[in-house]
PDB file of C-alpha atoms in Angstrom:
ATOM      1  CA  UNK A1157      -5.118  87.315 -16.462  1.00 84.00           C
ATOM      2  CA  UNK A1158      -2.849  84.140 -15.600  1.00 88.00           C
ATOM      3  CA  UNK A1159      -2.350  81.195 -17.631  1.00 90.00           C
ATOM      4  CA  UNK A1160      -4.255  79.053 -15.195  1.00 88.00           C
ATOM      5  CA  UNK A1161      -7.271  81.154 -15.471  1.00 89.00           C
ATOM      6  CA  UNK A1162      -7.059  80.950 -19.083  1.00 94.00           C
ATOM      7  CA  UNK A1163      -6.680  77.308 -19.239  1.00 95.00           C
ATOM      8  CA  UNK A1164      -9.098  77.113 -16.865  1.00 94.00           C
ATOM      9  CA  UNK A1165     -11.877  79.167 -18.615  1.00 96.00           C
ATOM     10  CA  UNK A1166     -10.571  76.914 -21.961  1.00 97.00           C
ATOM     11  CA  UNK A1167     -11.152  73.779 -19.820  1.00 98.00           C
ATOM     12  CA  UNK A1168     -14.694  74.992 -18.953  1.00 97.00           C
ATOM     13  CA  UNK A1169     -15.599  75.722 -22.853  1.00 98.00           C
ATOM     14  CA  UNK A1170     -14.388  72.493 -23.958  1.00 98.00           C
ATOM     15  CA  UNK A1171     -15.325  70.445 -21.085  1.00 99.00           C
ATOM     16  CA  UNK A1172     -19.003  71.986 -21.551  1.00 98.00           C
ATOM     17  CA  UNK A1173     -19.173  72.156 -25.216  1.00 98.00           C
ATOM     18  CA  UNK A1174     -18.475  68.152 -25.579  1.00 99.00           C
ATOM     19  CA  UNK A1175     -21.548  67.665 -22.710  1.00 99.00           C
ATOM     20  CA  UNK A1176     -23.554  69.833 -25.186  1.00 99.00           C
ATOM     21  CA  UNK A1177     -22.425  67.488 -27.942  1.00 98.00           C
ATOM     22  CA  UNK A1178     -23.312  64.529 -26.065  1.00 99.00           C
ATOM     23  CA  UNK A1179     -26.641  65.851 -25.108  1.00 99.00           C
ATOM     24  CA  UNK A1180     -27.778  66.934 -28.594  1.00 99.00           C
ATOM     25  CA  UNK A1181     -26.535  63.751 -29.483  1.00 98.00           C
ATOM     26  CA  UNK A1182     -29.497  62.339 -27.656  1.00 99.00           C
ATOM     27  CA  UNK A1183     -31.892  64.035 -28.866  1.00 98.00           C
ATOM     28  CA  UNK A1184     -31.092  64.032 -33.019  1.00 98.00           C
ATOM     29  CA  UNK A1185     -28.395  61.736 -34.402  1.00 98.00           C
ATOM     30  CA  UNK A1186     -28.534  58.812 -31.669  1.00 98.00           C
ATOM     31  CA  UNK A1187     -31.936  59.037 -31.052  1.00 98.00           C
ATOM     32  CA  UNK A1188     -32.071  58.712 -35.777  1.00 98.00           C
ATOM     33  CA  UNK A1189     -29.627  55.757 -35.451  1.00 98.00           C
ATOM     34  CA  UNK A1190     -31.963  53.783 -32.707  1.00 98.00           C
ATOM     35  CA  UNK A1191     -35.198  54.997 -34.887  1.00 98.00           C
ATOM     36  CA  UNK A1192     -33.397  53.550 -37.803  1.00 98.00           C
ATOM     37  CA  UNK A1193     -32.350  50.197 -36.108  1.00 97.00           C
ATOM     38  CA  UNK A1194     -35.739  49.381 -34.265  1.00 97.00           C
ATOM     39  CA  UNK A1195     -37.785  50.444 -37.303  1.00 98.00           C
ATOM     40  CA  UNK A1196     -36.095  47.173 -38.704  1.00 96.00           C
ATOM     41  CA  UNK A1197     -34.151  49.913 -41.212  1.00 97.00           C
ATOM     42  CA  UNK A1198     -30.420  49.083 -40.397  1.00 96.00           C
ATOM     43  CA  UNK A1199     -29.763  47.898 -43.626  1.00 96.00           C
ATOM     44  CA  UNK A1200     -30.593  51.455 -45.330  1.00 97.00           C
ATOM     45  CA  UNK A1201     -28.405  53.667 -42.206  1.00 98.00           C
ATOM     46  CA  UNK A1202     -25.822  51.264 -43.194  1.00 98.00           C
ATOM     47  CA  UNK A1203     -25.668  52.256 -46.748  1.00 97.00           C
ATOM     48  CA  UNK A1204     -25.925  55.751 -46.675  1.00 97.00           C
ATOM     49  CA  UNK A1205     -24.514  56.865 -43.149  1.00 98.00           C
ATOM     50  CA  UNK A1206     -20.453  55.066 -43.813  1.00 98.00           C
ATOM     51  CA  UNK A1207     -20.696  56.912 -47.092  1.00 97.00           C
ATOM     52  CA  UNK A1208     -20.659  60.466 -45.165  1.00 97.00           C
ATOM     53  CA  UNK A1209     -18.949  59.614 -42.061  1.00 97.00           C
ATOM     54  CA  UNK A1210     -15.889  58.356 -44.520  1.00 97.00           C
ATOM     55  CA  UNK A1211     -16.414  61.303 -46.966  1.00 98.00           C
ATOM     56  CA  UNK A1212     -16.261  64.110 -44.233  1.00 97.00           C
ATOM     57  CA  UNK A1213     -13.595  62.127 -42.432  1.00 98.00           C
ATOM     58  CA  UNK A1214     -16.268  62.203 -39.279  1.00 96.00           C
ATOM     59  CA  UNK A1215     -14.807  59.403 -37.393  1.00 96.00           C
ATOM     60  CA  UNK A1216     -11.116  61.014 -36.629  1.00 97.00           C
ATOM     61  CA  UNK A1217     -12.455  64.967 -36.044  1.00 97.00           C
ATOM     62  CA  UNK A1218     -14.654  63.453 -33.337  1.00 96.00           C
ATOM     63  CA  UNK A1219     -11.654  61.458 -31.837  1.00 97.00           C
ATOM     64  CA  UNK A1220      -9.515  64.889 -32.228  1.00 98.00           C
ATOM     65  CA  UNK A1221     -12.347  66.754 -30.986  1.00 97.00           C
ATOM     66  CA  UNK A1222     -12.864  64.646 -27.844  1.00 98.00           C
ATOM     67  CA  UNK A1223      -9.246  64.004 -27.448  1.00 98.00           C
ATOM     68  CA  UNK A1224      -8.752  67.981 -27.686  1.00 98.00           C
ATOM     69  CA  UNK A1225     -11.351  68.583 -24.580  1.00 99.00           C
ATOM     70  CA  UNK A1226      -8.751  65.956 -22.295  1.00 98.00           C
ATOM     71  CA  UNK A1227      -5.513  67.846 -23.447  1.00 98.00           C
ATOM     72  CA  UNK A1228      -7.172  70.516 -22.183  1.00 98.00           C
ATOM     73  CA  UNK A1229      -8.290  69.152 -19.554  1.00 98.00           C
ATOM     74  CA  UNK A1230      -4.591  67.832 -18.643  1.00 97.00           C
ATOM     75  CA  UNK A1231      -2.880  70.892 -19.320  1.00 97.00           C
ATOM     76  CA  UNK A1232      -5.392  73.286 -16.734  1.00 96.00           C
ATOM     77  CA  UNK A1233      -4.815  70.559 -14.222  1.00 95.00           C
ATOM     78  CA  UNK A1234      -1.063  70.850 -14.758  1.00 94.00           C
ATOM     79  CA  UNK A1235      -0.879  74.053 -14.743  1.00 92.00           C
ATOM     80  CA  UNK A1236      -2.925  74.848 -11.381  1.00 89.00           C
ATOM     81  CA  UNK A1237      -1.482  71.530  -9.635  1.00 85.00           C
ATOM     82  CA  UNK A1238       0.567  73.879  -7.161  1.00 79.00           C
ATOM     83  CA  UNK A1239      -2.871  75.065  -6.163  1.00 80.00           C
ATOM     84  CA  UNK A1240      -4.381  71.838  -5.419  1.00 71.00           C
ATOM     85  CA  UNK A1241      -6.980  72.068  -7.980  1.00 82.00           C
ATOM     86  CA  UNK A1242      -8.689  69.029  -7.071  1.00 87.00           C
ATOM     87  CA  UNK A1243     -11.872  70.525  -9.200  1.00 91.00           C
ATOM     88  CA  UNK A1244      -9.978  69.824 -12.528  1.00 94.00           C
ATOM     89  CA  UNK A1245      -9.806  66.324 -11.987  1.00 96.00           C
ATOM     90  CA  UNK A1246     -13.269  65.293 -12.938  1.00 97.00           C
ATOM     91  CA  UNK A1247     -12.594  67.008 -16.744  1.00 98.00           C
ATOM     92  CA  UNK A1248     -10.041  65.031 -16.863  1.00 98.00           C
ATOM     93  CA  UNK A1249     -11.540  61.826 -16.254  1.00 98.00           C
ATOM     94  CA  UNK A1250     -14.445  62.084 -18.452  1.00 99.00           C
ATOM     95  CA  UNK A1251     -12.819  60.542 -22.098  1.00 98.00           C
ATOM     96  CA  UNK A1252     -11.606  57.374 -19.556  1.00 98.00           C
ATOM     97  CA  UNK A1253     -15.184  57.232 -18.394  1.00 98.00           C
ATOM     98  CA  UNK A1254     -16.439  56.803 -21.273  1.00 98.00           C
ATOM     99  CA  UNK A1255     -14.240  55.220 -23.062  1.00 98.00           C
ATOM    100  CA  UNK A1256     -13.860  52.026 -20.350  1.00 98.00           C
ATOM    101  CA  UNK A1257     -17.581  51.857 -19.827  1.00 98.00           C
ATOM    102  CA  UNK A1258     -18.635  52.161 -23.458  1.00 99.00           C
ATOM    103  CA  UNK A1259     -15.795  49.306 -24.081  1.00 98.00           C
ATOM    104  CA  UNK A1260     -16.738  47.191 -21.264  1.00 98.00           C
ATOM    105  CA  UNK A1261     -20.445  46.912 -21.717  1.00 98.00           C
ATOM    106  CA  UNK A1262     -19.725  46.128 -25.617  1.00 98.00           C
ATOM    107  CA  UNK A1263     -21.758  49.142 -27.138  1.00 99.00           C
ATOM    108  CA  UNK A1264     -18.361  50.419 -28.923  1.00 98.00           C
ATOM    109  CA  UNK A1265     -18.217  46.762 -31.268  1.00 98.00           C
ATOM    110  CA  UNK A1266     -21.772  47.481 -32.531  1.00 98.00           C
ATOM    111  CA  UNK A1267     -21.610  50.840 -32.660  1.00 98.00           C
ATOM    112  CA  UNK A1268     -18.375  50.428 -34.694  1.00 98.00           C
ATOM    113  CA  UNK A1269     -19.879  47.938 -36.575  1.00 98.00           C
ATOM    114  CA  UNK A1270     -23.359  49.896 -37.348  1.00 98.00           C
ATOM    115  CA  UNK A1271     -21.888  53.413 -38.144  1.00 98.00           C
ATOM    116  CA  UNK A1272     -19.314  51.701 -40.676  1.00 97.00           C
ATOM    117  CA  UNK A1273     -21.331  49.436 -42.224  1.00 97.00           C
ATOM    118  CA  UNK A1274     -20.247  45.990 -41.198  1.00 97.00           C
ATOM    119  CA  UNK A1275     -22.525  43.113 -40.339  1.00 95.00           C
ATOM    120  CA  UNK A1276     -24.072  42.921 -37.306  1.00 96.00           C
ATOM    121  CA  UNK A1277     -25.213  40.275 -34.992  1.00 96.00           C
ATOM    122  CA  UNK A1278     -29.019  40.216 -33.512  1.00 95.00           C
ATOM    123  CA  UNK A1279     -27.324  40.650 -30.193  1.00 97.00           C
ATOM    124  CA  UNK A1280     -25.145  43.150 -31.265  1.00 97.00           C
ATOM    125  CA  UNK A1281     -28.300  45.177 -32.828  1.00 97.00           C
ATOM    126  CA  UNK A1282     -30.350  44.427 -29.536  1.00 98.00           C
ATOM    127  CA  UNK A1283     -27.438  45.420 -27.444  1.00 98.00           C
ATOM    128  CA  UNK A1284     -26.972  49.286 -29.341  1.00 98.00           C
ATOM    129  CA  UNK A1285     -30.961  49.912 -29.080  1.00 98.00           C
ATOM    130  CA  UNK A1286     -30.267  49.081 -25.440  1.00 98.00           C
ATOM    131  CA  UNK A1287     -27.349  50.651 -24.628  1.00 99.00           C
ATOM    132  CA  UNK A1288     -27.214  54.060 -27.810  1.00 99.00           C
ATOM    133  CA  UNK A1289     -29.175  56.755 -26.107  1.00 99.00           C
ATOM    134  CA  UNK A1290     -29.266  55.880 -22.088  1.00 99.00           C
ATOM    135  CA  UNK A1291     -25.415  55.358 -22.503  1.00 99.00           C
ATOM    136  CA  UNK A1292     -24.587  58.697 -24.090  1.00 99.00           C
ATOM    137  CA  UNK A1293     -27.075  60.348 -21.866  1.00 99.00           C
ATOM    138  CA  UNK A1294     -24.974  59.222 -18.682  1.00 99.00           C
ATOM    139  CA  UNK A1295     -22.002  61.050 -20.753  1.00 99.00           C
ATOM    140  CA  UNK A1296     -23.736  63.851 -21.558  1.00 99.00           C
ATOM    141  CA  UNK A1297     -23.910  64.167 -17.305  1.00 99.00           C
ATOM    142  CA  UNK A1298     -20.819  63.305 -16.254  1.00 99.00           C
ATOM    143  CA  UNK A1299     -19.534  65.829 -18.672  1.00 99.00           C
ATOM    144  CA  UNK A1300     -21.772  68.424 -17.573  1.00 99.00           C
ATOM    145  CA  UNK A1301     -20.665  67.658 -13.907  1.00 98.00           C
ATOM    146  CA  UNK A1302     -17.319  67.838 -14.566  1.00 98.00           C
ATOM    147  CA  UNK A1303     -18.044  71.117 -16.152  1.00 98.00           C
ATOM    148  CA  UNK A1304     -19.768  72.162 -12.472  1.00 97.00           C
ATOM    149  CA  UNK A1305     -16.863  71.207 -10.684  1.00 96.00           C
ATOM    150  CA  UNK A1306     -14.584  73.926 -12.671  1.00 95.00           C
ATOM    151  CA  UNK A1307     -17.000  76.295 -11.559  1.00 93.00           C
ATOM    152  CA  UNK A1308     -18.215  75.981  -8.410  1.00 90.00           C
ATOM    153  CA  UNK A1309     -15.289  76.685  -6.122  1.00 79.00           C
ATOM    154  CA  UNK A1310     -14.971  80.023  -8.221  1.00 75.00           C
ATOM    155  CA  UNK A1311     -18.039  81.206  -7.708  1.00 70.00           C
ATOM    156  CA  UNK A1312     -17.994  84.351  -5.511  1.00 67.00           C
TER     157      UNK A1312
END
């Protein structure tokens, strides 16, 4: 087996595994933060959740894990450029994705702000239960898609 094909399969897993993330994220964790927030119980997330993301250092192994799916991502694409492996692209672009549009629409302030604690506006709080689940859901499938597009053009 090549390298290429083994970066490639390694691109798949990881590319795949963080859509998984992303949609289980949905449906426990993100949907418990929005239950929390429009059930007017901020205040007690806020004192309990900070304590275990800063405990279980949660913030920076999500970073590495998310950063670990583009270096990945980068190194298959590399490493089948010669091939024109336009299909590795989209993995790559993911993290950007959703990095610029979680940053542009402002859900990564109040997010920031909820999950550590901090004080939060009434827009800021209004703008998470708007923006928590239908954002990460849109990750979740452009993930997944990018995941498609390493497989499809190898399937027999």
């Amino acid at each position: 087996m090549s390298l290429a094909t083994i970066l490639l399969a390694c691109d798949v897993l990881a590319t795949g595994m963080i859509a998984g993330f992303l949609a289980m994220y949905c449906l426990t964790i993100g949907s418990y933060f929005t239950f929390m927030v429009r059930t007017g119980r901020a205040d007690e997330l806020q004192r309990t959740y900070p304590v275990f993301r800063r405990r279980t250092h949660l913030k920076p192994v999500y970073g590495l894990t998310m950063l670990l799916q583009l270096l990945i991502a980068l190194v298959a694409l590399v490493a089948a450029w010669s091939t024109g492996a336009l299909s590795l692209i989209p993995a790559v672009c993911c993290l950007p994705f959703l990095l610029l549009v979680h940053g542009l629409t402002g859900f990564t302030r109040s997010e920031e702000r909820l999950l550590s604690g901090q004080s939060l506006t009434d827009a800021e709080l209004s703008r998470y239960l708007r923006l928590n689940i239908p954002l990460h859901a849109v990750d979740a499938c452009v993930y997944a898609a990018a995941m498609l597009a390493l497989l499809i053009p190898r399937l027999p």
